[in-house]
């Protein structure tokens, strides 16, 4: 029925391609394109049905336009680098094709996560009668849909939101990052930020933490307050919200390594003079660390990502937790990628299914919580990410 | 009376020049030479009497020979890099001048500390009627003299020796090394080695430790077994010794930083491909860390270096501790360098005084414990490094 162009053949691209190939009743034709054709071909060989592969430089709009014109997809699913979002959106506008991504645009030299650059495309997508779906990964993505679902079914007013992202997996390495170390470390060493009664409050990096008891045998883990991009759209779309925070778990070992690397200057993003050359320390560090892709077969344990929501229903206070549990080894067995990539890639495919089947329709640029959560969550379960919900007592 | 040529204008060169200048009755003419003349001139300006300065590449024997021939020193005092010892010895042989250093020769690409290369000069120095004194710093240096002193005055037989080097100073930086980080880190991350009943026993890096209570209010500090170069000559010169070990204190913070840097590969000494260039990680790390010279004015606290010796005197077992305490701030006030440089530089000058005044005479290559300890220790106290001795009960 539908033709899908996937751009990006990293860990998430791997999962997206596997899952889209499984949805053979929806995606009759699939093309996977990236800067390196070998990566695409390697993934293609793992599949049970044939797909096309192609080379494309996602920074080059004319090249993207030519590829889109030749393959004629119904949707472009972008899982390339966040730096490349705008170029791909430009190419979709020029060719009249719908767009979906999992992470918002970020300028190359700033550690900033803001939707403003992509929201600025609103009128252009409307004028062309096209739809762009932003942030259809897990967080952002499923966490936003969890909020929309809670709002639709369980709350009259949502007052407080805590998105809690726990990776209780262990890759057995002394230190490694689960995705591009440069982006990962920049995100973690940035200042924290949360929403409190109508304004953003800034916190020092990793200065706020809490112990949270996760379900399914994971138990207590220390969680650190960080800024995360879904907060920006959620505080606009959840009417009446008073507080919104994002938390992520880090082990003491991970933070110790990060602290030392910061202390000696290895996380610096400015170039250092070294024997007449300019070296950016964090880029050199990336060269030394294990390739995140190499961690897939080594990682054991689970992830647990969800939302703790407080608010009012029928005049009464209510506290509610909605979450997904995902197992690293099971993911690797299914799609040769661990849970970090799996939990991002599956929702991207589910978002794509919503769009090409017409369950989600519209013109303009959308954040995912603006659309009906019910069909998305139903399909999400069917495609490998079941979810649970629980009402918590207020005394907890 | 004597003319002294000092080669090397780092932290130790700074102390040596100050102290030699103080000994105006011994050293009537002083020249300080290094690769960078500005460094020499900067030190010269701090002094109360004039000295000469010169540029020399200590790897270039003809250049060294020309400099020695023009200045006509009675002694060359080498405090340049350990890689350069042999070139300077060659130049001394060619010009007929006595030689002294503080650290043994080490090949550029191996983390090895062995006297074999310098001991191989024995016959050539003898033939020329010249004297070469090796390792006249603190450790090696004073620690060897402490052993010779104990042997001469307090023991019939020395059975066990523990050299314990404690730096209880604090520079207030998260991580920094007290001398060239490349050499420092290579030394610490190397395997340990100690002498036990006639043979060397190897240990994993930093795998053996003990808590030792240091005098003068320093208290308990954790000490780690390491190999250190003075052990090589001491086990030959202390007849009948059964066990000889070297220990150094490191804070948990220091070792944690080192462990993390090792884990991520930043202490590697092999080149890594980075954007088409070859980068040696430990050399890049050195570029990021604080310049050891910058720590001088920041460092507070004391060093305590000494020898715990067990053996027999008059048929009875005896345990004896001989040590020096040195204060970082007092050193900086006197010579604008902290105690690590001070405790190395002062014994070099004292060794030089022994040689040019004829208190120590001989032809060939000498380790310092082969010479009479009494005049050395007397002069050492007068020049700023007083020492203490204590007889410990055997039950301790």
mmCIF file of N, CA, C and O in Angstrom, chain A residues 259-338:
data_model
loop_
_atom_site.group_PDB
_atom_site.id
_atom_site.type_symbol
_atom_site.label_atom_id
_atom_site.label_comp_id
_atom_site.label_asym_id
_atom_site.label_seq_id
_atom_site.Cartn_x
_atom_site.Cartn_y
_atom_site.Cartn_z
ATOM 1 N N UNK A 259 32.563 12.668 35.381
ATOM 2 C CA UNK A 259 33.114 13.745 36.218
ATOM 3 C C UNK A 259 34.621 13.875 35.986
ATOM 4 O O UNK A 259 35.147 14.978 35.818
ATOM 5 N N UNK A 260 35.303 12.742 35.974
ATOM 6 C CA UNK A 260 36.757 12.758 35.763
ATOM 7 C C UNK A 260 37.075 13.305 34.379
ATOM 8 O O UNK A 260 37.966 14.157 34.221
ATOM 9 N N UNK A 261 36.333 12.850 33.379
ATOM 10 C CA UNK A 261 36.601 13.316 32.015
ATOM 11 C C UNK A 261 36.339 14.816 31.906
ATOM 12 O O UNK A 261 37.067 15.536 31.218
ATOM 13 N N UNK A 262 35.339 15.291 32.631
ATOM 14 C CA UNK A 262 35.085 16.736 32.689
ATOM 15 C C UNK A 262 36.232 17.451 33.406
ATOM 16 O O UNK A 262 36.718 18.474 32.941
ATOM 17 N N UNK A 263 36.646 16.900 34.544
ATOM 18 C CA UNK A 263 37.732 17.516 35.337
ATOM 19 C C UNK A 263 38.994 17.727 34.515
ATOM 20 O O UNK A 263 39.661 18.743 34.654
ATOM 21 N N UNK A 264 39.335 16.756 33.694
ATOM 22 C CA UNK A 264 40.590 16.887 32.940
ATOM 23 C C UNK A 264 40.372 17.589 31.605
ATOM 24 O O UNK A 264 41.325 17.789 30.865
ATOM 25 N N UNK A 265 39.132 17.956 31.289
ATOM 26 C CA UNK A 265 38.893 18.721 30.062
ATOM 27 C C UNK A 265 38.565 17.875 28.841
ATOM 28 O O UNK A 265 38.481 18.390 27.734
ATOM 29 N N UNK A 266 38.356 16.560 29.025
ATOM 30 C CA UNK A 266 38.106 15.695 27.870
ATOM 31 C C UNK A 266 36.693 15.844 27.300
ATOM 32 O O UNK A 266 36.410 15.311 26.229
ATOM 33 N N UNK A 267 35.790 16.527 28.005
ATOM 34 C CA UNK A 267 34.444 16.715 27.455
ATOM 35 C C UNK A 267 34.300 18.092 26.797
ATOM 36 O O UNK A 267 33.211 18.465 26.371
ATOM 37 N N UNK A 268 35.413 18.822 26.702
ATOM 38 C CA UNK A 268 35.354 20.155 26.081
ATOM 39 C C UNK A 268 34.959 20.064 24.614
ATOM 40 O O UNK A 268 35.362 19.149 23.899
ATOM 41 N N UNK A 269 34.142 21.012 24.149
ATOM 42 C CA UNK A 269 33.713 21.010 22.746
ATOM 43 C C UNK A 269 34.427 22.093 21.952
ATOM 44 O O UNK A 269 34.182 22.270 20.757
ATOM 45 N N UNK A 270 35.358 22.809 22.611
ATOM 46 C CA UNK A 270 36.150 23.825 21.899
ATOM 47 C C UNK A 270 37.496 23.213 21.514
ATOM 48 O O UNK A 270 38.036 22.370 22.219
ATOM 49 N N UNK A 271 38.062 23.618 20.368
ATOM 50 C CA UNK A 271 39.326 23.018 19.927
ATOM 51 C C UNK A 271 40.512 23.428 20.805
ATOM 52 O O UNK A 271 40.558 24.544 21.318
ATOM 53 N N UNK A 272 41.443 22.497 20.970
ATOM 54 C CA UNK A 272 42.654 22.697 21.763
ATOM 55 C C UNK A 272 43.845 22.599 20.804
ATOM 56 O O UNK A 272 43.848 21.757 19.915
ATOM 57 N N UNK A 273 44.817 23.474 20.972
ATOM 58 C CA UNK A 273 46.029 23.391 20.147
ATOM 59 C C UNK A 273 46.867 22.214 20.600
ATOM 60 O O UNK A 273 47.210 22.114 21.779
ATOM 61 N N UNK A 274 47.189 21.314 19.666
ATOM 62 C CA UNK A 274 48.032 20.171 20.011
ATOM 63 C C UNK A 274 49.005 19.935 18.863
ATOM 64 O O UNK A 274 48.588 19.556 17.771
ATOM 65 N N UNK A 275 50.275 20.226 19.109
ATOM 66 C CA UNK A 275 51.310 20.062 18.093
ATOM 67 C C UNK A 275 50.900 20.714 16.766
ATOM 68 O O UNK A 275 50.989 20.091 15.697
ATOM 69 N N UNK A 276 50.388 21.929 16.857
ATOM 70 C CA UNK A 276 50.037 22.680 15.657
ATOM 71 C C UNK A 276 48.707 22.301 15.040
ATOM 72 O O UNK A 276 48.314 22.848 14.024
ATOM 73 N N UNK A 277 47.989 21.322 15.645
ATOM 74 C CA UNK A 277 46.681 20.942 15.116
ATOM 75 C C UNK A 277 45.595 21.382 16.091
ATOM 76 O O UNK A 277 45.849 21.561 17.273
ATOM 77 N N UNK A 278 44.380 21.526 15.559
ATOM 78 C CA UNK A 278 43.231 21.841 16.415
ATOM 79 C C UNK A 278 42.483 20.538 16.697
ATOM 80 O O UNK A 278 42.012 19.890 15.769
ATOM 81 N N UNK A 279 42.420 20.160 17.955
ATOM 82 C CA UNK A 279 41.733 18.920 18.330
ATOM 83 C C UNK A 279 40.594 19.278 19.285
ATOM 84 O O UNK A 279 40.826 19.946 20.294
ATOM 85 N N UNK A 280 39.379 18.819 18.977
ATOM 86 C CA UNK A 280 38.258 18.993 19.904
ATOM 87 C C UNK A 280 38.256 17.789 20.846
ATOM 88 O O UNK A 280 38.047 16.657 20.407
ATOM 89 N N UNK A 281 38.511 18.007 22.162
ATOM 90 C CA UNK A 281 38.674 16.870 23.080
ATOM 91 C C UNK A 281 37.546 15.844 23.024
ATOM 92 O O UNK A 281 37.805 14.643 22.964
ATOM 93 N N UNK A 282 36.276 16.287 23.010
ATOM 94 C CA UNK A 282 35.184 15.311 23.054
ATOM 95 C C UNK A 282 35.153 14.460 21.783
ATOM 96 O O UNK A 282 34.748 13.291 21.821
ATOM 97 N N UNK A 283 35.621 15.009 20.671
ATOM 98 C CA UNK A 283 35.667 14.216 19.441
ATOM 99 C C UNK A 283 36.779 13.173 19.503
ATOM 100 O O UNK A 283 36.632 12.050 19.017
ATOM 101 N N UNK A 284 37.890 13.553 20.133
ATOM 102 C CA UNK A 284 38.979 12.576 20.307
ATOM 103 C C UNK A 284 38.537 11.483 21.285
ATOM 104 O O UNK A 284 38.807 10.294 21.074
ATOM 105 N N UNK A 285 37.825 11.879 22.339
ATOM 106 C CA UNK A 285 37.301 10.900 23.301
ATOM 107 C C UNK A 285 36.383 9.897 22.597
ATOM 108 O O UNK A 285 36.470 8.682 22.834
ATOM 109 N N UNK A 286 35.532 10.406 21.721
ATOM 110 C CA UNK A 286 34.617 9.532 20.962
ATOM 111 C C UNK A 286 35.394 8.450 20.216
ATOM 112 O O UNK A 286 34.981 7.293 20.147
ATOM 113 N N UNK A 287 36.553 8.845 19.676
ATOM 114 C CA UNK A 287 37.400 7.921 18.936
ATOM 115 C C UNK A 287 37.903 6.784 19.836
ATOM 116 O O UNK A 287 38.072 5.647 19.399
ATOM 117 N N UNK A 288 38.140 7.104 21.129
ATOM 118 C CA UNK A 288 38.691 6.109 22.056
ATOM 119 C C UNK A 288 37.621 5.190 22.644
ATOM 120 O O UNK A 288 37.912 4.047 23.000
ATOM 121 N N UNK A 289 36.400 5.702 22.780
ATOM 122 C CA UNK A 289 35.350 4.920 23.451
ATOM 123 C C UNK A 289 34.816 3.816 22.539
ATOM 124 O O UNK A 289 34.930 3.902 21.321
ATOM 125 N N UNK A 290 34.208 2.789 23.141
ATOM 126 C CA UNK A 290 33.625 1.726 22.321
ATOM 127 C C UNK A 290 32.541 2.297 21.399
ATOM 128 O O UNK A 290 31.790 3.178 21.796
ATOM 129 N N UNK A 291 32.467 1.810 20.180
ATOM 130 C CA UNK A 291 31.391 2.152 19.258
ATOM 131 C C UNK A 291 30.067 1.693 19.889
ATOM 132 O O UNK A 291 29.925 0.522 20.242
ATOM 133 N N UNK A 292 29.101 2.607 20.057
ATOM 134 C CA UNK A 292 27.828 2.204 20.688
ATOM 135 C C UNK A 292 27.230 0.950 20.042
ATOM 136 O O UNK A 292 26.637 0.126 20.745
ATOM 137 N N UNK A 293 27.406 0.803 18.727
ATOM 138 C CA UNK A 293 26.845 -0.373 18.037
ATOM 139 C C UNK A 293 27.443 -1.672 18.570
ATOM 140 O O UNK A 293 26.802 -2.713 18.561
ATOM 141 N N UNK A 294 28.696 -1.600 19.077
ATOM 142 C CA UNK A 294 29.360 -2.813 19.572
ATOM 143 C C UNK A 294 28.767 -3.281 20.899
ATOM 144 O O UNK A 294 29.016 -4.393 21.353
ATOM 145 N N UNK A 295 27.977 -2.423 21.561
ATOM 146 C CA UNK A 295 27.425 -2.778 22.871
ATOM 147 C C UNK A 295 26.196 -3.676 22.748
ATOM 148 O O UNK A 295 25.838 -4.366 23.704
ATOM 149 N N UNK A 296 25.547 -3.646 21.585
ATOM 150 C CA UNK A 296 24.297 -4.383 21.396
ATOM 151 C C UNK A 296 24.351 -5.811 21.904
ATOM 152 O O UNK A 296 23.592 -6.180 22.796
ATOM 153 N N UNK A 297 25.261 -6.623 21.386
ATOM 154 C CA UNK A 297 25.280 -8.032 21.814
ATOM 155 C C UNK A 297 25.721 -8.219 23.260
ATOM 156 O O UNK A 297 25.582 -9.300 23.810
ATOM 157 N N UNK A 298 26.267 -7.181 23.898
ATOM 158 C CA UNK A 298 26.803 -7.321 25.256
ATOM 159 C C UNK A 298 25.811 -6.919 26.343
ATOM 160 O O UNK A 298 26.012 -7.235 27.515
ATOM 161 N N UNK A 299 24.776 -6.195 25.975
ATOM 162 C CA UNK A 299 23.933 -5.563 26.991
ATOM 163 C C UNK A 299 22.848 -6.495 27.505
ATOM 164 O O UNK A 299 22.121 -7.114 26.739
ATOM 165 N N UNK A 300 22.758 -6.567 28.831
ATOM 166 C CA UNK A 300 21.741 -7.359 29.520
ATOM 167 C C UNK A 300 20.908 -6.419 30.376
ATOM 168 O O UNK A 300 21.366 -5.347 30.737
ATOM 169 N N UNK A 301 19.696 -6.846 30.727
ATOM 170 C CA UNK A 301 18.863 -6.037 31.617
ATOM 171 C C UNK A 301 17.757 -5.328 30.862
ATOM 172 O O UNK A 301 17.527 -5.589 29.677
ATOM 173 N N UNK A 302 17.086 -4.429 31.577
ATOM 174 C CA UNK A 302 15.855 -3.823 31.042
ATOM 175 C C UNK A 302 15.915 -2.303 31.039
ATOM 176 O O UNK A 302 16.670 -1.703 31.795
ATOM 177 N N UNK A 303 15.070 -1.718 30.208
ATOM 178 C CA UNK A 303 14.785 -0.296 30.339
ATOM 179 C C UNK A 303 13.358 -0.146 30.853
ATOM 180 O O UNK A 303 12.519 -1.028 30.649
ATOM 181 N N UNK A 304 13.108 0.970 31.532
ATOM 182 C CA UNK A 304 11.757 1.277 32.007
ATOM 183 C C UNK A 304 11.568 2.776 31.841
ATOM 184 O O UNK A 304 12.199 3.559 32.546
ATOM 185 N N UNK A 305 10.729 3.154 30.884
ATOM 186 C CA UNK A 305 10.497 4.582 30.645
ATOM 187 C C UNK A 305 9.008 4.851 30.786
ATOM 188 O O UNK A 305 8.188 4.117 30.205
ATOM 189 N N UNK A 306 8.692 5.879 31.557
ATOM 190 C CA UNK A 306 7.277 6.168 31.741
ATOM 191 C C UNK A 306 7.033 7.530 32.342
ATOM 192 O O UNK A 306 7.954 8.323 32.524
ATOM 193 N N UNK A 307 5.736 7.791 32.640
ATOM 194 C CA UNK A 307 5.314 9.089 33.154
ATOM 195 C C UNK A 307 4.556 8.905 34.463
ATOM 196 O O UNK A 307 3.618 8.114 34.525
ATOM 197 N N UNK A 308 4.945 9.661 35.473
ATOM 198 C CA UNK A 308 4.184 9.747 36.713
ATOM 199 C C UNK A 308 3.398 11.051 36.634
ATOM 200 O O UNK A 308 3.992 12.123 36.452
ATOM 201 N N UNK A 309 2.083 10.926 36.741
ATOM 202 C CA UNK A 309 1.215 12.082 36.504
ATOM 203 C C UNK A 309 0.312 12.298 37.714
ATOM 204 O O UNK A 309 -0.300 11.359 38.224
ATOM 205 N N UNK A 310 0.250 13.553 38.154
ATOM 206 C CA UNK A 310 -0.681 13.914 39.229
ATOM 207 C C UNK A 310 -1.674 14.928 38.690
ATOM 208 O O UNK A 310 -1.297 15.823 37.922
ATOM 209 N N UNK A 311 -2.932 14.801 39.128
ATOM 210 C CA UNK A 311 -3.918 15.784 38.691
ATOM 211 C C UNK A 311 -5.261 15.503 39.327
ATOM 212 O O UNK A 311 -5.347 14.864 40.377
ATOM 213 N N UNK A 312 -6.318 15.959 38.688
ATOM 214 C CA UNK A 312 -7.675 15.899 39.236
ATOM 215 C C UNK A 312 -8.576 15.125 38.271
ATOM 216 O O UNK A 312 -8.530 15.342 37.053
ATOM 217 N N UNK A 313 -9.393 14.208 38.818
ATOM 218 C CA UNK A 313 -10.443 13.534 38.028
ATOM 219 C C UNK A 313 -11.712 13.538 38.878
ATOM 220 O O UNK A 313 -11.669 13.076 40.037
ATOM 221 N N UNK A 314 -12.782 14.061 38.323
ATOM 222 C CA UNK A 314 -14.059 14.144 39.044
ATOM 223 C C UNK A 314 -13.877 14.793 40.408
ATOM 224 O O UNK A 314 -14.371 14.286 41.434
ATOM 225 N N UNK A 315 -13.085 15.837 40.450
ATOM 226 C CA UNK A 315 -12.902 16.601 41.692
ATOM 227 C C UNK A 315 -11.939 15.992 42.687
ATOM 228 O O UNK A 315 -11.691 16.551 43.751
ATOM 229 N N UNK A 316 -11.379 14.825 42.364
ATOM 230 C CA UNK A 316 -10.486 14.161 43.318
ATOM 231 C C UNK A 316 -9.045 14.126 42.801
ATOM 232 O O UNK A 316 -8.832 13.983 41.590
ATOM 233 N N UNK A 317 -8.096 14.165 43.742
ATOM 234 C CA UNK A 317 -6.682 14.051 43.348
ATOM 235 C C UNK A 317 -6.369 12.626 42.924
ATOM 236 O O UNK A 317 -6.897 11.662 43.496
ATOM 237 N N UNK A 318 -5.510 12.500 41.961
ATOM 238 C CA UNK A 318 -5.177 11.185 41.431
ATOM 239 C C UNK A 318 -3.699 11.167 41.051
ATOM 240 O O UNK A 318 -3.142 12.156 40.572
ATOM 241 N N UNK A 319 -3.049 10.025 41.274
ATOM 242 C CA UNK A 319 -1.649 9.860 40.864
ATOM 243 C C UNK A 319 -1.552 8.586 40.034
ATOM 244 O O UNK A 319 -2.041 7.532 40.461
ATOM 245 N N UNK A 320 -0.915 8.684 38.908
ATOM 246 C CA UNK A 320 -1.006 7.631 37.887
ATOM 247 C C UNK A 320 0.372 7.422 37.255
ATOM 248 O O UNK A 320 1.136 8.358 37.055
ATOM 249 N N UNK A 321 0.693 6.171 36.995
ATOM 250 C CA UNK A 321 1.994 5.850 36.382
ATOM 251 C C UNK A 321 1.756 4.993 35.155
ATOM 252 O O UNK A 321 1.072 3.968 35.230
ATOM 253 N N UNK A 322 2.281 5.399 34.025
ATOM 254 C CA UNK A 322 2.146 4.639 32.773
ATOM 255 C C UNK A 322 3.558 4.449 32.214
ATOM 256 O O UNK A 322 4.342 5.400 32.161
ATOM 257 N N UNK A 323 3.892 3.208 31.837
ATOM 258 C CA UNK A 323 5.291 2.926 31.508
ATOM 259 C C UNK A 323 5.418 1.727 30.581
ATOM 260 O O UNK A 323 4.501 0.910 30.440
ATOM 261 N N UNK A 324 6.588 1.618 29.997
ATOM 262 C CA UNK A 324 6.967 0.441 29.203
ATOM 263 C C UNK A 324 8.213 -0.180 29.801
ATOM 264 O O UNK A 324 9.101 0.517 30.282
ATOM 265 N N UNK A 325 8.290 -1.496 29.750
ATOM 266 C CA UNK A 325 9.483 -2.251 30.126
ATOM 267 C C UNK A 325 10.011 -2.915 28.851
ATOM 268 O O UNK A 325 9.238 -3.517 28.106
ATOM 269 N N UNK A 326 11.305 -2.792 28.627
ATOM 270 C CA UNK A 326 11.876 -3.379 27.413
ATOM 271 C C UNK A 326 13.170 -4.117 27.786
ATOM 272 O O UNK A 326 13.959 -3.616 28.599
ATOM 273 N N UNK A 327 13.382 -5.279 27.215
ATOM 274 C CA UNK A 327 14.528 -6.109 27.590
ATOM 275 C C UNK A 327 15.612 -6.056 26.504
ATOM 276 O O UNK A 327 15.346 -6.361 25.337
ATOM 277 N N UNK A 328 16.823 -5.671 26.916
ATOM 278 C CA UNK A 328 17.917 -5.493 25.946
ATOM 279 C C UNK A 328 18.186 -6.761 25.125
ATOM 280 O O UNK A 328 18.326 -6.710 23.908
ATOM 281 N N UNK A 329 18.282 -7.892 25.788
ATOM 282 C CA UNK A 329 18.641 -9.136 25.082
ATOM 283 C C UNK A 329 17.557 -9.587 24.106
ATOM 284 O O UNK A 329 17.852 -10.053 23.004
ATOM 285 N N UNK A 330 16.286 -9.408 24.532
ATOM 286 C CA UNK A 330 15.179 -9.782 23.642
ATOM 287 C C UNK A 330 15.197 -8.920 22.378
ATOM 288 O O UNK A 330 14.980 -9.407 21.270
ATOM 289 N N UNK A 331 15.478 -7.619 22.560
ATOM 290 C CA UNK A 331 15.557 -6.710 21.405
ATOM 291 C C UNK A 331 16.664 -7.161 20.460
ATOM 292 O O UNK A 331 16.479 -7.203 19.239
ATOM 293 N N UNK A 332 17.820 -7.466 21.054
ATOM 294 C CA UNK A 332 18.950 -7.831 20.207
ATOM 295 C C UNK A 332 18.649 -9.097 19.405
ATOM 296 O O UNK A 332 18.983 -9.202 18.231
ATOM 297 N N UNK A 333 17.976 -10.020 20.083
ATOM 298 C CA UNK A 333 17.618 -11.272 19.421
ATOM 299 C C UNK A 333 16.689 -11.010 18.231
ATOM 300 O O UNK A 333 16.831 -11.621 17.170
ATOM 301 N N UNK A 334 15.776 -10.065 18.409
ATOM 302 C CA UNK A 334 14.795 -9.800 17.350
ATOM 303 C C UNK A 334 15.357 -8.955 16.196
ATOM 304 O O UNK A 334 15.131 -9.269 15.028
ATOM 305 N N UNK A 335 16.070 -7.879 16.522
ATOM 306 C CA UNK A 335 16.464 -6.932 15.463
ATOM 307 C C UNK A 335 17.954 -6.576 15.483
ATOM 308 O O UNK A 335 18.374 -5.615 14.831
ATOM 309 N N UNK A 336 18.761 -7.324 16.262
ATOM 310 C CA UNK A 336 20.202 -7.051 16.352
ATOM 311 C C UNK A 336 20.531 -5.625 16.791
ATOM 312 O O UNK A 336 21.451 -4.979 16.272
ATOM 313 N N UNK A 337 19.737 -5.126 17.735
ATOM 314 C CA UNK A 337 20.022 -3.823 18.341
ATOM 315 C C UNK A 337 19.470 -3.871 19.764
ATOM 316 O O UNK A 337 18.500 -4.586 20.028
ATOM 317 N N UNK A 338 20.117 -3.106 20.687
ATOM 318 C CA UNK A 338 19.613 -3.181 22.062
ATOM 319 C C UNK A 338 18.441 -2.236 22.287
ATOM 320 O O UNK A 338 17.985 -1.552 21.383
#
